[in-house]
Amino acid sequence: MSHVVPLANGLRTDHPVPGLPFVDDSHIPLDDGPEAIEAVGRNQGPGMWGRFDKNRTGGGWRAFTTDPLNHSLGWAVRHHPEHGRTVLLVRDGDTSGLHTDWDGETLLFRAGGYWWDGTTWYRPGQVWDPVEQEFEKRKARMAVTVTASDMLDGRADPAKAYVGKVATFDPEAARPDNWLDHLALWAARHQEHDSALPLERCVVDVSSPELTGAQLIGAPEMAELGGITASTLRAYISRGNSEVPRPQATVGGRDQWARAVADDWVEARKRSYTGVGEAMSAGDRDALSPGAAEVRDRFAADFQHALYDRPDVRKRWVLRHRNKESVTQIAGELAWSVGAGLDQIVPTEHLGRTVRAAVLHDFAENVEMFADDEDGKASPQWWHLNLTPSVAKTLDWYIRCFPGEAYATIGDIQRQAHTMWAVPAADTLSALRSALSLDGELTEQQRETYFALLEPHADTD
């Protein structure tokens, strides 16, 4: 999720963001639909752009456009047929980021990333769900929606507020201290429209035990939970690292995070590539993963023998023998030790079975795809048997590193393809050779030499 910070509310929004000023949006055709909003900026001149998309999940649409009067700013709109619309003024470079954040069920954001789907409030998405291919939806505890009618108690004075103009809007200007007066002015203008949502349905904020002062923590506590220093955390924030959640509040000029959000952040860090690597390398003197540590220990013993236990090599450590030629020769011997010991690093037997399964899986998908064309009767043609790039590159690497083991694996693939789909062995080879010519690193001569050894014997009778 991006960290887009809105600058102002559009006057015709249904859901004002607390604390932000209101800016006149009458020059944007909000009531004419998303296509009209897109058209304001799309292909209208240098530095201008616009776009709209329908939200198939959750309903409605979203759109954005560069402001025609001030090209450094842009308008972002999220519309729902039941819950109305959010209209925000942002920096023009942030329009596409907010547009992406509004995809799916999200209708609006509050409190540093808490989001609402029209019914329920959720914490900022941080923990990735690999099955759903999106961030886990974690409900905010006992969350209550705060509406405009909840906040307007009759004491606010709209006469003390104003509506800004986009042409003179200053993004760096301080936010209004008397925001409730501005909310009252917005409410008065809002109610002039016949189609406007009632104030009791206009969402302004969220309230939750998670967001009370007792549950907020500062940068030092946040960093300690994440296992980093406060200065590192501040460096992440200053660089715009999107993995650090936005603070839920600013108290006395200092960022504050909800403890629940911080806990989610810690969990997300543990589940990241880096976090998993650190967990698996814990306890190793060089912070290596278990497999890498095994390789280190394996070759440390080999190098010890090569460099010291052999008298002909050990004598080269004498200063007068320590020259580039000697070092090059020793380096070559050490490199040979690694290359010759590659089977000590890669489990070739299990890798061969995995490669075979992956190739046959790709073949099966292609056979199924072309079954209708062949009426399910004839065996598939070899050019129908394609491999995905990842599978082809892995098979190519296996052949380059372990040609003998790969030879046996390809033989199994030929046998299985013939058994399952009546594919001739030569056709299987043609399919594999074609795939490797597209995605492999073997030279053409190497492929020809290797596959010639795999060709079935012709019947000479």
XYZ file of C-alpha atoms in Angstrom:
461
model
C 0.000 0.000 0.000
C 1.300 3.451 -0.879
C 1.610 6.266 1.641
C -0.413 8.941 -0.124
C -1.212 11.878 2.139
C -4.198 13.918 0.909
C -3.928 17.693 0.942
C -7.548 18.820 1.036
C -11.153 17.716 0.789
C -13.167 18.485 -2.298
C -16.196 20.567 -1.354
C -18.537 17.964 -2.870
C -17.118 15.018 -0.990
C -19.499 12.949 1.136
C -16.784 11.851 3.552
C -14.503 14.671 4.769
C -11.051 13.763 6.077
C -10.697 15.382 9.511
C -8.253 18.253 9.749
C -8.004 18.946 6.026
C -9.247 22.214 4.476
C -12.020 22.239 1.904
C -11.289 23.335 -1.657
C -13.744 24.315 -4.403
C -14.108 21.434 -6.890
C -16.873 22.930 -9.019
C -14.655 22.985 -12.132
C -14.406 19.163 -12.042
C -17.439 17.316 -13.563
C -18.001 15.041 -10.584
C -21.674 14.536 -11.366
C -21.082 13.501 -14.975
C -19.426 10.174 -14.246
C -15.896 8.774 -14.284
C -15.379 9.172 -18.038
C -15.900 12.921 -17.739
C -13.443 13.179 -14.842
C -10.819 11.253 -16.795
C -11.354 13.453 -19.842
C -10.433 16.602 -17.898
C -6.783 15.594 -17.853
C -6.247 12.719 -20.265
C -4.243 13.836 -23.313
C -5.097 17.465 -22.603
C -1.558 18.779 -22.553
C 1.954 18.326 -21.165
C 1.958 17.177 -17.547
C -1.747 16.285 -17.537
C -3.371 12.898 -17.196
C -6.589 11.205 -16.173
C -7.992 7.721 -15.736
C -11.023 5.826 -14.465
C -11.707 2.201 -13.560
C -14.742 0.276 -12.413
C -14.501 -1.508 -9.073
C -15.716 -5.019 -9.718
C -15.176 -5.914 -6.066
C -17.294 -3.792 -3.796
C -18.990 -1.865 -6.602
C -18.743 1.651 -7.937
C -15.779 3.269 -9.653
C -12.700 5.392 -9.083
C -11.173 8.131 -11.194
C -8.485 10.777 -11.111
C -7.356 13.770 -13.132
C -4.727 16.477 -13.127
C -6.285 19.746 -12.059
C -6.699 21.916 -15.183
C -5.885 25.122 -13.255
C -2.910 23.860 -11.237
C -1.029 20.999 -12.868
C 0.970 20.262 -9.715
C -2.254 19.057 -8.078
C -4.778 16.403 -8.943
C -8.226 15.163 -7.927
C -8.952 11.589 -6.862
C -12.531 10.310 -6.605
C -13.921 7.067 -5.190
C -17.639 6.545 -5.828
C -19.978 3.879 -4.454
C -23.649 3.605 -5.475
C -24.783 3.254 -1.857
C -22.127 5.012 0.210
C -21.542 8.052 -1.960
C -18.173 9.483 -2.917
C -14.868 10.650 -1.534
C -13.240 13.596 -3.316
C -9.662 14.455 -2.387
C -7.090 16.932 -3.610
C -3.578 15.416 -3.715
C -0.256 16.108 -5.356
C -0.546 15.223 -9.022
C 2.147 12.552 -8.666
C 0.069 10.808 -5.974
C -3.146 10.404 -7.960
C -2.275 7.015 -9.446
C -1.078 5.683 -6.070
C -4.345 6.563 -4.356
C -6.231 5.225 -7.376
C -4.525 1.868 -6.830
C -5.170 1.920 -3.075
C -8.891 2.359 -3.755
C -9.087 -0.836 -5.785
C -11.348 -3.559 -4.413
C -13.542 -3.043 -1.353
C -11.779 0.009 0.062
C -13.976 3.105 0.217
C -11.913 5.415 2.403
C -8.899 5.634 4.715
C -8.543 7.178 8.138
C -6.077 7.166 11.052
C -2.989 6.389 9.004
C -4.370 3.600 6.863
C -7.362 2.164 8.723
C -9.911 1.501 5.987
C -13.655 1.058 5.667
C -15.573 -1.126 3.218
C -18.992 0.367 3.948
C -19.636 -1.854 6.957
C -16.430 -2.774 8.753
C -13.194 -1.031 9.693
C -9.881 -2.811 9.136
C -6.314 -2.108 10.181
C -3.758 -1.098 7.523
C -2.969 -4.063 5.298
C 0.543 -5.342 6.076
C 0.617 -9.139 6.348
C 0.536 -10.711 2.886
C -1.786 -13.640 2.192
C -0.141 -15.772 -0.526
C -3.344 -17.701 -1.217
C -5.587 -14.682 -1.740
C -2.703 -12.650 -3.224
C -3.587 -9.630 -1.127
C -3.014 -8.303 2.371
C -4.914 -10.021 5.161
C -8.041 -8.191 6.299
C -7.733 -7.673 10.043
C -10.672 -6.026 11.767
C -10.112 -3.056 14.021
C -11.247 -3.980 17.527
C -14.648 -2.576 18.533
C -14.430 0.116 15.853
C -17.160 2.744 15.678
C -17.824 4.965 12.667
C -17.875 8.683 13.491
C -20.176 10.625 11.155
C -20.575 14.309 10.392
C -23.758 14.457 12.468
C -21.845 12.985 15.433
C -19.295 15.807 15.267
C -21.591 18.779 14.644
C -23.212 19.734 17.936
C -24.323 23.241 17.020
C -21.371 25.079 18.516
C -19.328 25.322 15.313
C -19.565 28.603 13.401
C -19.427 28.287 9.580
C -18.908 32.052 9.310
C -15.369 31.552 10.651
C -14.491 29.106 7.869
C -13.704 29.442 4.176
C -13.551 27.363 0.981
C -10.141 27.423 -0.690
C -9.357 27.880 -4.375
C -7.161 25.363 -6.145
C -5.339 28.022 -8.142
C -3.982 29.590 -4.939
C -3.788 26.459 -2.794
C -0.543 26.059 -0.861
C 0.204 22.412 0.011
C 2.676 23.537 2.685
C 0.239 25.830 4.505
C -0.787 24.893 8.043
C -4.055 23.058 8.435
C -6.946 24.997 9.983
C -7.118 24.921 13.785
C -10.862 25.542 13.798
C -11.666 22.504 11.666
C -15.153 21.996 13.126
C -16.078 25.455 11.790
C -14.929 24.288 8.341
C -16.919 21.088 8.751
C -19.993 23.129 9.588
C -19.517 25.243 6.432
C -19.102 22.070 4.372
C -22.263 20.601 5.924
C -24.277 23.688 5.054
C -23.110 23.575 1.430
C -23.493 19.805 1.299
C -27.130 19.864 2.324
C -27.964 22.234 -0.547
C -27.703 19.284 -2.990
C -30.803 17.142 -3.383
C -28.787 13.946 -3.957
C -26.403 14.485 -1.030
C -26.035 11.765 1.591
C -27.611 12.564 4.964
C -25.028 13.815 7.464
C -25.550 10.730 9.613
C -24.180 8.653 6.713
C -21.214 10.918 5.934
C -18.184 9.212 7.459
C -15.607 11.502 9.029
C -13.505 9.319 11.309
C -13.113 6.011 13.148
C -12.982 5.392 16.869
C -11.502 2.242 18.368
C -9.816 1.132 21.592
C -6.783 0.484 19.384
C -6.523 4.218 18.702
C -6.744 5.546 22.255
C -3.770 7.358 23.732
C -2.919 4.430 25.981
C -2.487 2.205 22.919
C -0.228 4.579 20.967
C 3.553 4.156 20.934
C 6.368 6.340 19.625
C 9.306 5.653 17.331
C 11.611 4.216 20.057
C 9.028 1.620 21.147
C 8.079 0.917 17.531
C 11.707 0.339 16.581
C 12.329 -1.888 19.597
C 9.397 -4.112 18.632
C 10.826 -4.400 15.106
C 14.299 -5.255 16.344
C 15.902 -2.123 14.874
C 17.139 1.170 16.256
C 15.004 4.286 16.332
C 17.444 5.998 13.961
C 17.060 3.127 11.482
C 13.290 3.415 11.679
C 13.466 7.160 11.071
C 15.773 6.532 8.118
C 13.228 4.100 6.661
C 10.500 6.713 7.059
C 12.565 9.534 5.557
C 13.294 7.354 2.506
C 9.591 6.680 2.073
C 9.893 2.951 2.817
C 6.330 1.733 2.182
C 6.825 -1.264 4.483
C 6.700 1.044 7.504
C 3.049 1.831 8.248
C 1.877 5.405 8.443
C 1.528 6.729 11.998
C -1.985 6.817 13.394
C -1.494 10.183 15.084
C 0.997 12.984 15.643
C 1.299 14.118 19.248
C 3.505 17.089 20.060
C 5.104 16.829 16.625
C 6.026 13.170 17.163
C 4.628 10.251 15.209
C 2.559 7.732 17.137
C 1.490 4.242 16.046
C -1.272 2.024 17.357
C 0.235 -0.959 19.152
C -1.965 -3.275 17.054
C -0.565 -1.761 13.853
C 2.979 -2.074 15.205
C 2.375 -5.754 16.032
C 1.153 -6.373 12.472
C 4.261 -4.615 11.166
C 6.513 -6.845 13.269
C 4.698 -9.926 11.986
C 5.014 -8.729 8.393
C 8.762 -8.188 8.910
C 9.151 -11.721 10.239
C 7.322 -13.128 7.223
C 9.317 -11.115 4.677
C 12.197 -12.604 2.674
C 14.645 -10.861 4.964
C 12.816 -11.918 8.107
C 12.598 -15.556 7.081
C 16.279 -15.529 6.170
C 17.220 -14.051 9.543
C 15.107 -16.635 11.374
C 16.724 -19.517 9.511
C 20.257 -18.167 10.001
C 19.901 -17.479 13.717
C 22.734 -19.030 15.672
C 25.189 -19.354 12.804
C 28.478 -17.530 13.297
C 28.276 -15.947 9.845
C 24.482 -15.550 9.789
C 24.226 -18.092 6.977
C 21.223 -20.272 6.280
C 21.545 -23.947 7.293
C 22.242 -25.040 3.723
C 24.793 -22.307 3.120
C 26.483 -23.124 6.428
C 26.762 -26.769 5.386
C 28.407 -25.715 2.113
C 30.821 -23.430 3.981
C 31.828 -26.179 6.388
C 32.154 -28.716 3.576
C 34.535 -26.577 1.525
C 36.366 -25.163 4.535
C 37.660 -28.677 5.147
C 38.588 -29.083 1.460
C 40.368 -25.736 1.352
C 42.229 -26.523 4.572
C 43.540 -29.695 2.980
C 44.366 -27.983 -0.329
C 46.149 -25.023 1.218
C 48.003 -26.521 4.148
C 48.029 -30.293 4.267
C 49.759 -30.589 0.886
C 53.470 -29.697 1.224
C 53.783 -28.656 -2.429
C 51.116 -26.005 -1.885
C 52.087 -24.985 1.646
C 55.560 -23.971 0.548
C 54.002 -21.297 -1.656
C 53.141 -19.307 1.442
C 56.841 -18.491 1.732
C 57.179 -14.852 0.777
C 59.466 -15.411 -2.232
C 56.905 -17.828 -3.756
C 53.915 -15.577 -3.064
C 53.284 -14.120 -6.517
C 50.364 -13.666 -8.883
C 51.056 -16.883 -10.769
C 51.053 -18.971 -7.596
C 47.927 -17.308 -6.243
C 46.161 -17.814 -9.593
C 47.060 -21.489 -9.604
C 45.840 -21.999 -6.039
C 42.644 -20.070 -6.752
C 42.040 -22.326 -9.733
C 42.454 -25.425 -7.601
C 40.039 -24.090 -5.019
C 37.521 -23.228 -7.735
C 37.921 -26.753 -9.143
C 37.125 -28.131 -5.712
C 33.851 -26.191 -5.675
C 32.910 -27.228 -9.216
C 33.759 -30.875 -8.621
C 31.807 -30.815 -5.361
C 28.649 -29.329 -6.854
C 26.788 -32.566 -6.211
C 27.514 -31.987 -2.526
C 25.489 -28.767 -2.737
C 22.581 -29.741 -5.001
C 20.501 -32.865 -4.237
C 20.605 -34.125 -7.819
C 18.367 -37.160 -7.323
C 15.520 -35.118 -5.863
C 16.100 -32.265 -8.290
C 15.760 -34.669 -11.227
C 12.412 -35.915 -10.000
C 11.241 -32.340 -9.442
C 12.290 -31.283 -12.944
C 10.534 -34.307 -14.437
C 7.322 -33.484 -12.554
C 7.470 -29.826 -13.626
C 8.024 -30.682 -17.307
C 5.211 -33.228 -17.350
C 2.913 -30.762 -15.595
C 3.567 -28.170 -18.319
C 3.037 -30.838 -20.973
C -0.249 -31.921 -19.358
C -1.625 -28.377 -19.434
C -0.794 -28.086 -23.121
C -2.267 -31.498 -23.946
C -5.488 -30.472 -22.226
C -5.512 -27.126 -24.032
C -5.206 -28.710 -27.478
C -7.371 -31.771 -26.784
C -10.427 -30.167 -28.372
C -8.475 -29.336 -31.526
C -7.383 -32.947 -31.843
C -10.876 -34.268 -30.938
C -9.219 -36.147 -28.080
C -8.074 -38.897 -30.468
C -4.638 -38.171 -31.891
C -1.538 -37.665 -29.777
C -0.476 -34.015 -29.470
C 2.027 -32.609 -31.937
C 5.446 -31.808 -30.519
C 5.005 -28.065 -31.061
C 2.015 -28.207 -28.719
C 4.265 -29.322 -25.840
C 5.585 -26.015 -24.541
C 7.417 -25.260 -21.305
C 7.022 -22.189 -19.135
C 10.240 -20.109 -19.046
C 10.991 -21.017 -15.423
C 10.769 -24.755 -16.106
C 12.813 -24.473 -19.303
C 15.542 -22.454 -17.569
C 15.720 -24.987 -14.718
C 16.002 -27.920 -17.139
C 18.706 -26.046 -19.050
C 20.647 -25.404 -15.808
C 20.287 -29.067 -14.829
C 21.735 -30.186 -18.166
C 24.615 -27.701 -17.961
C 25.544 -28.689 -14.399
C 24.602 -32.388 -14.267
C 24.407 -33.678 -17.845
C 24.485 -37.345 -16.843
C 21.715 -37.069 -14.263
C 19.663 -34.906 -16.668
C 20.100 -37.567 -19.358
C 18.301 -40.085 -17.129
C 15.614 -37.541 -16.205
C 14.853 -36.758 -19.869
C 14.612 -40.462 -20.556
C 11.943 -40.724 -17.828
C 10.124 -37.748 -19.363
C 10.107 -39.468 -22.770
C 8.752 -42.658 -21.256
C 6.024 -40.893 -19.279
C 4.952 -38.739 -22.235
C 4.624 -41.851 -24.408
C 2.716 -43.753 -21.729
C 0.246 -40.974 -20.950
C -0.293 -39.333 -24.348
C 1.317 -41.670 -26.916
C 3.895 -39.001 -27.755
C 6.831 -40.471 -29.732
C 10.184 -40.155 -27.957
C 11.597 -38.075 -30.816
C 8.716 -35.622 -30.517
C 9.384 -35.153 -26.806
C 13.009 -34.344 -27.588
C 11.941 -31.857 -30.263
C 9.702 -30.083 -27.757
C 12.436 -29.910 -25.121
C 15.064 -28.756 -27.625
C 12.726 -26.019 -28.848
C 12.005 -24.818 -25.309
C 15.697 -24.658 -24.422
C 16.525 -22.777 -27.618
C 14.113 -20.054 -26.467
C 14.918 -19.821 -22.767
C 18.131 -21.750 -22.125
C 21.803 -20.825 -22.012
C 23.273 -23.863 -23.756
C 24.903 -22.910 -27.032
C 23.392 -24.251 -30.220
C 26.343 -26.628 -30.611
C 25.947 -27.862 -27.045
C 22.249 -28.512 -27.552
C 22.873 -30.379 -30.805
C 25.575 -32.508 -29.245
C 23.543 -33.298 -26.145
C 20.249 -34.101 -27.816
C 21.986 -36.206 -30.469
C 22.959 -38.522 -27.631
C 19.311 -38.759 -26.608
C 17.883 -39.515 -30.076
C 16.225 -42.954 -30.226
C 17.913 -45.493 -32.488
C 16.341 -45.752 -35.912
C 14.965 -49.142 -36.932
C 17.340 -50.458 -39.640
C 15.374 -53.619 -40.436
